[in-house]
PDB file of C-alpha atoms and ligand atoms in Angstrom:
ATOM      1  CA  MET K   1       0.000   0.000   0.000  1.00 79.00           C
ATOM      2  CA  GLN K   2       1.144   3.507  -0.765  1.00 89.00           C
ATOM      3  CA  ALA K   3       1.854   5.965   2.027  1.00 94.00           C
ATOM      4  CA  ARG K   4       0.303   9.429   2.026  1.00 94.00           C
ATOM      5  CA  PRO K   5       2.393  12.306   0.657  1.00 94.00           C
ATOM      6  CA  GLY K   6       5.200  13.183   3.079  1.00 94.00           C
ATOM      7  CA  GLU K   7       5.001   9.808   4.837  1.00 96.00           C
ATOM      8  CA  SER K   8       6.624   6.425   4.238  1.00 96.00           C
ATOM      9  CA  LEU K   9       6.171   2.914   5.580  1.00 97.00           C
ATOM     10  CA  GLU K  10       8.664   0.199   6.476  1.00 97.00           C
ATOM     11  CA  VAL K  11       7.609  -3.325   7.469  1.00 98.00           C
ATOM     12  CA  LEU K  12       8.484  -4.104  11.096  1.00 98.00           C
ATOM     13  CA  VAL K  13       6.453  -7.295  11.657  1.00 98.00           C
ATOM     14  CA  SER K  14       5.256  -9.093   8.532  1.00 98.00           C
ATOM     15  CA  ALA K  15       1.710 -10.354   8.099  1.00 98.00           C
ATOM     16  CA  THR K  16       3.089 -13.923   8.043  1.00 98.00           C
ATOM     17  CA  ALA K  17       4.874 -13.457  11.373  1.00 98.00           C
ATOM     18  CA  VAL K  18       1.757 -11.872  12.881  1.00 98.00           C
ATOM     19  CA  GLU K  19      -0.422 -14.742  11.678  1.00 98.00           C
ATOM     20  CA  ALA K  20       1.818 -17.405  13.262  1.00 98.00           C
ATOM     21  CA  ARG K  21       2.073 -15.510  16.549  1.00 98.00           C
ATOM     22  CA  VAL K  22      -1.689 -14.886  16.764  1.00 98.00           C
ATOM     23  CA  ARG K  23      -2.304 -18.604  16.253  1.00 98.00           C
ATOM     24  CA  ALA K  24       0.111 -19.392  19.113  1.00 98.00           C
ATOM     25  CA  LEU K  25      -1.604 -16.848  21.395  1.00 98.00           C
ATOM     26  CA  GLY K  26      -5.012 -18.382  20.610  1.00 98.00           C
ATOM     27  CA  ALA K  27      -3.681 -21.849  21.426  1.00 98.00           C
ATOM     28  CA  ALA K  28      -2.231 -20.624  24.745  1.00 98.00           C
ATOM     29  CA  ILE K  29      -5.526 -18.941  25.710  1.00 98.00           C
ATOM     30  CA  SER K  30      -7.468 -22.087  24.761  1.00 98.00           C
ATOM     31  CA  ARG K  31      -5.196 -24.209  26.985  1.00 98.00           C
ATOM     32  CA  ASP K  32      -5.415 -21.805  29.935  1.00 98.00           C
ATOM     33  CA  TYR K  33      -9.214 -21.458  29.805  1.00 97.00           C
ATOM     34  CA  GLN K  34     -10.015 -25.138  29.208  1.00 96.00           C
ATOM     35  CA  GLY K  35     -13.361 -25.949  30.861  1.00 93.00           C
ATOM     36  CA  ARG K  36     -14.277 -22.284  31.351  1.00 93.00           C
ATOM     37  CA  SER K  37     -16.039 -19.767  29.149  1.00 86.00           C
ATOM     38  CA  LEU K  38     -14.422 -16.546  28.255  1.00 97.00           C
ATOM     39  CA  LEU K  39     -15.333 -12.950  27.432  1.00 98.00           C
ATOM     40  CA  LEU K  40     -12.887 -11.166  25.120  1.00 98.00           C
ATOM     41  CA  VAL K  41     -12.953  -7.405  25.657  1.00 98.00           C
ATOM     42  CA  GLY K  42     -11.655  -5.646  22.545  1.00 98.00           C
ATOM     43  CA  ILE K  43     -10.390  -2.095  22.950  1.00 97.00           C
ATOM     44  CA  LEU K  44     -11.603  -0.035  20.001  1.00 95.00           C
ATOM     45  CA  ARG K  45     -10.600   0.830  17.561  1.00 94.00           C
ATOM     46  CA  GLY K  46      -7.092  -0.535  17.165  1.00 95.00           C
ATOM     47  CA  SER K  47      -7.728  -4.103  18.353  1.00 97.00           C
ATOM     48  CA  PHE K  48     -10.465  -5.030  15.886  1.00 97.00           C
ATOM     49  CA  VAL K  49      -8.239  -6.781  13.332  1.00 98.00           C
ATOM     50  CA  PHE K  50      -6.235  -8.621  16.002  1.00 98.00           C
ATOM     51  CA  LEU K  51      -9.407  -9.691  17.818  1.00 98.00           C
ATOM     52  CA  ALA K  52     -10.995 -10.963  14.595  1.00 98.00           C
ATOM     53  CA  ASP K  53      -7.997 -13.237  13.955  1.00 98.00           C
ATOM     54  CA  LEU K  54      -7.459 -14.203  17.600  1.00 98.00           C
ATOM     55  CA  ILE K  55     -11.033 -15.373  18.179  1.00 98.00           C
ATOM     56  CA  ARG K  56     -10.708 -17.839  15.289  1.00 98.00           C
ATOM     57  CA  SER K  57      -7.665 -19.413  16.983  1.00 98.00           C
ATOM     58  CA  ILE K  58      -9.525 -19.970  20.267  1.00 98.00           C
ATOM     59  CA  ASP K  59     -11.405 -23.238  20.725  1.00 96.00           C
ATOM     60  CA  VAL K  60     -13.149 -22.753  24.087  1.00 96.00           C
ATOM     61  CA  PRO K  61     -16.581 -21.050  24.306  1.00 96.00           C
ATOM     62  CA  VAL K  62     -15.968 -17.348  23.820  1.00 97.00           C
ATOM     63  CA  ALA K  63     -18.082 -14.188  23.738  1.00 97.00           C
ATOM     64  CA  ILE K  64     -16.905 -10.728  22.698  1.00 98.00           C
ATOM     65  CA  ASP K  65     -17.633  -7.176  23.708  1.00 98.00           C
ATOM     66  CA  PHE K  66     -15.929  -3.845  23.059  1.00 98.00           C
ATOM     67  CA  MET K  67     -14.874  -0.727  24.919  1.00 96.00           C
ATOM     68  CA  ALA K  68     -13.754   2.496  23.302  1.00 94.00           C
ATOM     69  CA  ILE K  69     -11.245   4.685  25.072  1.00 87.00           C
ATOM     70  CA  SER K  70     -10.168   8.216  24.184  1.00 80.00           C
ATOM     71  CA  SER K  71      -7.209   8.028  21.846  1.00 56.00           C
ATOM     72  CA  TYR K  72      -4.354  10.211  20.702  1.00 50.00           C
ATOM     73  CA  GLY K  73      -6.287  11.691  17.772  1.00 47.00           C
ATOM     74  CA  ALA K  74      -3.842  13.024  15.214  1.00 46.00           C
ATOM     75  CA  SER K  75      -0.949  13.097  17.681  1.00 50.00           C
ATOM     76  CA  THR K  76       1.323  10.101  18.244  1.00 50.00           C
ATOM     77  CA  ARG K  77       1.985  10.673  21.951  1.00 57.00           C
ATOM     78  CA  SER K  78      -0.298   9.877  24.867  1.00 57.00           C
ATOM     79  CA  SER K  79      -1.830  12.798  26.694  1.00 54.00           C
ATOM     80  CA  GLY K  80      -2.137  10.516  29.726  1.00 56.00           C
ATOM     81  CA  VAL K  81      -5.846  11.284  29.779  1.00 60.00           C
ATOM     82  CA  VAL K  82      -8.000   8.169  29.614  1.00 73.00           C
ATOM     83  CA  ARG K  83     -11.743   8.409  29.128  1.00 80.00           C
ATOM     84  CA  ILE K  84     -14.367   5.752  28.339  1.00 88.00           C
ATOM     85  CA  LEU K  85     -16.156   6.693  25.098  1.00 92.00           C
ATOM     86  CA  LYS K  86     -18.111   3.437  24.821  1.00 95.00           C
ATOM     87  CA  ASP K  87     -18.662   1.060  27.704  1.00 96.00           C
ATOM     88  CA  LEU K  88     -19.314  -2.697  27.636  1.00 97.00           C
ATOM     89  CA  ASP K  89     -22.815  -3.995  26.970  1.00 96.00           C
ATOM     90  CA  GLU K  90     -22.142  -7.293  28.793  1.00 94.00           C
ATOM     91  CA  GLU K  91     -22.208  -7.795  32.560  1.00 94.00           C
ATOM     92  CA  VAL K  92     -18.752  -8.852  33.702  1.00 96.00           C
ATOM     93  CA  GLN K  93     -19.437  -9.964  37.265  1.00 96.00           C
ATOM     94  CA  ASP K  94     -18.040 -13.475  37.925  1.00 96.00           C
ATOM     95  CA  ARG K  95     -16.869 -13.841  34.317  1.00 97.00           C
ATOM     96  CA  HIS K  96     -13.381 -14.597  33.032  1.00 98.00           C
ATOM     97  CA  LEU K  97     -12.186 -11.686  30.896  1.00 98.00           C
ATOM     98  CA  VAL K  98      -9.312 -11.316  28.476  1.00 98.00           C
ATOM     99  CA  VAL K  99      -8.748  -7.704  27.448  1.00 98.00           C
ATOM    100  CA  VAL K 100      -7.495  -7.557  23.853  1.00 98.00           C
ATOM    101  CA  GLU K 101      -5.336  -4.534  23.019  1.00 98.00           C
ATOM    102  CA  ASP K 102      -3.314  -3.599  19.939  1.00 98.00           C
ATOM    103  CA  ILE K 103      -0.319  -2.014  21.683  1.00 97.00           C
ATOM    104  CA  VAL K 104       0.829  -1.067  25.175  1.00 96.00           C
ATOM    105  CA  ASP K 105       2.930   2.078  25.336  1.00 94.00           C
ATOM    106  CA  THR K 106       2.839   4.084  28.602  1.00 92.00           C
ATOM    107  CA  GLY K 107       0.449   1.479  30.087  1.00 93.00           C
ATOM    108  CA  LEU K 108      -1.995   4.195  31.221  1.00 90.00           C
ATOM    109  CA  THR K 109      -4.886   2.929  29.074  1.00 91.00           C
ATOM    110  CA  LEU K 110      -4.678  -0.708  30.155  1.00 94.00           C
ATOM    111  CA  ASN K 111      -4.029   0.177  33.766  1.00 92.00           C
ATOM    112  CA  TYR K 112      -7.246   2.191  33.801  1.00 90.00           C
ATOM    113  CA  ILE K 113      -9.291  -0.456  31.974  1.00 93.00           C
ATOM    114  CA  LYS K 114      -8.049  -3.281  34.171  1.00 95.00           C
ATOM    115  CA  SER K 115      -8.844  -1.403  37.380  1.00 92.00           C
ATOM    116  CA  GLN K 116     -12.357  -0.656  36.066  1.00 91.00           C
ATOM    117  CA  LEU K 117     -13.025  -4.317  35.239  1.00 95.00           C
ATOM    118  CA  VAL K 118     -11.605  -5.624  38.517  1.00 95.00           C
ATOM    119  CA  ALA K 119     -13.853  -3.141  40.369  1.00 95.00           C
ATOM    120  CA  ARG K 120     -16.867  -4.656  38.579  1.00 95.00           C
ATOM    121  CA  ASP K 121     -16.087  -8.018  40.235  1.00 96.00           C
ATOM    122  CA  ALA K 122     -14.962  -9.982  37.183  1.00 97.00           C
ATOM    123  CA  ALA K 123     -13.829 -13.508  38.169  1.00 97.00           C
ATOM    124  CA  SER K 124     -10.487 -12.809  36.459  1.00 98.00           C
ATOM    125  CA  VAL K 125      -8.998 -10.176  34.164  1.00 98.00           C
ATOM    126  CA  ALA K 126      -6.090 -11.113  31.887  1.00 98.00           C
ATOM    127  CA  ILE K 127      -4.450  -8.977  29.218  1.00 98.00           C
ATOM    128  CA  CYS K 128      -3.548  -9.967  25.675  1.00 98.00           C
ATOM    129  CA  THR K 129      -1.710  -7.428  23.548  1.00 98.00           C
ATOM    130  CA  LEU K 130      -0.277  -7.823  20.088  1.00 98.00           C
ATOM    131  CA  LEU K 131       2.548  -5.301  20.624  1.00 98.00           C
ATOM    132  CA  ASP K 132       4.472  -3.935  23.588  1.00 98.00           C
ATOM    133  CA  LYS K 133       6.709  -0.830  23.655  1.00 97.00           C
ATOM    134  CA  PRO K 134       8.239  -1.319  27.129  1.00 95.00           C
ATOM    135  CA  SER K 135      10.698   1.586  26.939  1.00 95.00           C
ATOM    136  CA  ARG K 136       7.985   4.219  27.487  1.00 91.00           C
ATOM    137  CA  ARG K 137       6.103   2.521  30.323  1.00 94.00           C
ATOM    138  CA  GLN K 138       4.809   4.857  33.063  1.00 92.00           C
ATOM    139  CA  VAL K 139       2.769   2.321  35.029  1.00 93.00           C
ATOM    140  CA  ASP K 140       3.456  -1.351  35.540  1.00 94.00           C
ATOM    141  CA  VAL K 141       0.870  -3.569  33.796  1.00 95.00           C
ATOM    142  CA  HIS K 142       1.176  -7.357  33.759  1.00 96.00           C
ATOM    143  CA  LEU K 143       0.836  -8.681  30.202  1.00 98.00           C
ATOM    144  CA  ASP K 144      -0.498 -12.254  30.314  1.00 98.00           C
ATOM    145  CA  TYR K 145      -0.297 -12.803  26.545  1.00 98.00           C
ATOM    146  CA  LEU K 146       2.093 -10.855  24.330  1.00 98.00           C
ATOM    147  CA  GLY K 147       2.652 -11.000  20.581  1.00 98.00           C
ATOM    148  CA  PHE K 148       5.810  -8.949  20.026  1.00 98.00           C
ATOM    149  CA  GLN K 149       8.008  -6.508  21.924  1.00 98.00           C
ATOM    150  CA  ILE K 150       8.994  -3.615  19.669  1.00 97.00           C
ATOM    151  CA  PRO K 151      11.304  -0.612  20.012  1.00 96.00           C
ATOM    152  CA  ASP K 152      10.011   2.887  20.771  1.00 95.00           C
ATOM    153  CA  GLU K 153       8.818   3.706  17.276  1.00 94.00           C
ATOM    154  CA  PHE K 154       5.423   4.695  15.982  1.00 96.00           C
ATOM    155  CA  VAL K 155       3.779   1.817  14.121  1.00 98.00           C
ATOM    156  CA  VAL K 156       0.682   1.455  11.973  1.00 98.00           C
ATOM    157  CA  GLY K 157      -1.160  -1.381  10.219  1.00 98.00           C
ATOM    158  CA  TYR K 158      -3.019  -4.523  11.310  1.00 98.00           C
ATOM    159  CA  GLY K 159      -5.618  -2.269  12.942  1.00 98.00           C
ATOM    160  CA  LEU K 160      -3.265   0.454  14.224  1.00 98.00           C
ATOM    161  CA  ASP K 161      -3.639   3.931  12.796  1.00 97.00           C
ATOM    162  CA  PHE K 162      -2.104   7.340  12.462  1.00 96.00           C
ATOM    163  CA  ASP K 163      -4.803   9.976  12.123  1.00 94.00           C
ATOM    164  CA  GLU K 164      -7.293   7.181  11.196  1.00 95.00           C
ATOM    165  CA  CYS K 165      -5.132   6.039   8.277  1.00 97.00           C
ATOM    166  CA  TYR K 166      -3.249   2.753   7.629  1.00 98.00           C
ATOM    167  CA  ARG K 167      -5.449   0.395   9.712  1.00 98.00           C
ATOM    168  CA  ASN K 168      -5.919  -1.749   6.581  1.00 98.00           C
ATOM    169  CA  LEU K 169      -2.226  -2.624   6.118  1.00 98.00           C
ATOM    170  CA  PRO K 170      -1.696  -6.386   6.588  1.00 98.00           C
ATOM    171  CA  ASP K 171       1.813  -5.861   8.065  1.00 98.00           C
ATOM    172  CA  VAL K 172       2.802  -3.866  11.152  1.00 98.00           C
ATOM    173  CA  CYS K 173       4.893  -1.007   9.727  1.00 98.00           C
ATOM    174  CA  ARG K 174       7.055   1.803  11.043  1.00 97.00           C
ATOM    175  CA  LEU K 175       5.665   5.157  10.007  1.00 97.00           C
ATOM    176  CA  HIS K 176       8.188   7.768   8.905  1.00 96.00           C
ATOM    177  CA  ILE K 177       7.069  11.359   8.543  1.00 94.00           C
ATOM    178  CA  HIS K 178       9.481  13.206   6.315  1.00 90.00           C
ATOM    179  CA  GLY K 179      11.074  16.319   7.694  1.00 79.00           C
ATOM    180  CA  ARG K 180      10.302  15.280  11.252  1.00 69.00           C
ATOM    181  CA  LYS K 181      13.059  13.643  13.242  1.00 56.00           C
ATOM    182  CA  GLU K 182      10.720  12.053  15.767  1.00 52.00           C
ATOM    183  CA  LEU K 183       6.960  11.797  15.922  1.00 54.00           C
ATOM    184  CA  GLU K 184       5.497  13.903  18.720  1.00 47.00           C
TER     185      GLU K 184
HETATM  186  P1  IMP Q 201      -0.833   3.809  26.378  1.00 70.90           P
HETATM  187  O1  IMP Q 201      -1.981   4.231  27.237  1.00 70.90           O
HETATM  188  O2  IMP Q 201       0.238   4.864  26.323  1.00 70.90           O
HETATM  189  O3  IMP Q 201      -0.280   2.443  26.748  1.00 70.90           O
HETATM  190  O4  IMP Q 201      -1.362   3.795  24.901  1.00 70.90           O
HETATM  191  C1  IMP Q 201      -1.982   2.721  24.291  1.00 70.90           C
HETATM  192  C2  IMP Q 201      -2.755   3.221  23.090  1.00 70.90           C
HETATM  193  O5  IMP Q 201      -2.035   4.232  22.398  1.00 70.90           O
HETATM  194  C3  IMP Q 201      -2.958   2.109  22.084  1.00 70.90           C
HETATM  195  O6  IMP Q 201      -4.163   1.436  22.287  1.00 70.90           O
HETATM  196  C4  IMP Q 201      -2.962   2.861  20.774  1.00 70.90           C
HETATM  197  O7  IMP Q 201      -4.256   3.348  20.489  1.00 70.90           O
HETATM  198  C5  IMP Q 201      -2.068   4.053  21.015  1.00 70.90           C
HETATM  199  N1  IMP Q 201      -0.679   3.838  20.522  1.00 70.90           N
HETATM  200  C6  IMP Q 201       0.459   3.749  21.258  1.00 70.90           C
HETATM  201  N2  IMP Q 201       1.532   3.554  20.479  1.00 70.90           N
HETATM  202  C7  IMP Q 201       1.059   3.513  19.213  1.00 70.90           C
HETATM  203  C8  IMP Q 201       1.698   3.320  17.933  1.00 70.90           C
HETATM  204  O8  IMP Q 201       2.921   3.130  17.801  1.00 70.90           O
HETATM  205  N3  IMP Q 201       0.873   3.336  16.855  1.00 70.90           N
HETATM  206  C9  IMP Q 201      -0.487   3.518  16.939  1.00 70.90           C
HETATM  207  N4  IMP Q 201      -1.098   3.713  18.098  1.00 70.90           N
HETATM  208  C10 IMP Q 201      -0.351   3.700  19.240  1.00 70.90           C
END
């Protein structure tokens, strides 16, 4: 896919590598939740592609629901402000939840979501993220299932966007913005 004018893309994690890793994550979740039923909580919008693939690699009974959280908009750095834009429709009390996220950066988003779900008396709350950028972490969040650790670079594709663009790329790509040394 072509980048927009003034931007360029470089593959960081190929679609083939993502596919194999997602299958392995689904198998691990299926093993760990054997005999139980599961609610996957997708964090909109970035997790929708990952969740769609992950759910097809899980072979225990599984339901899905979604939450939307305030995002960076057209900036690439977290404001640290987390706000629920769309809440779950499902009751979570006494249910086993796996929160599905595209990427963990500062950890502020997942820390907030996890504390909200624990406070609603879920039976358990685990976290599954495709990508992890550990170098910018501000709060400690335990990642139960992790696809790939990546360096501190802004990435798009496989559901992740910049300014609502590039979610449709099959690979996870670095985004370069020409004339800007580092994305702010
Ligand atoms: P955190 O609260 O700083 O951990 O931010 C997590 C959220 O920031 C993710 O769900 C993404 O929406 C967004 N984000 C962080 N890094 C990137 C990136 O490299 N590309 C696209 N979105 C990102």
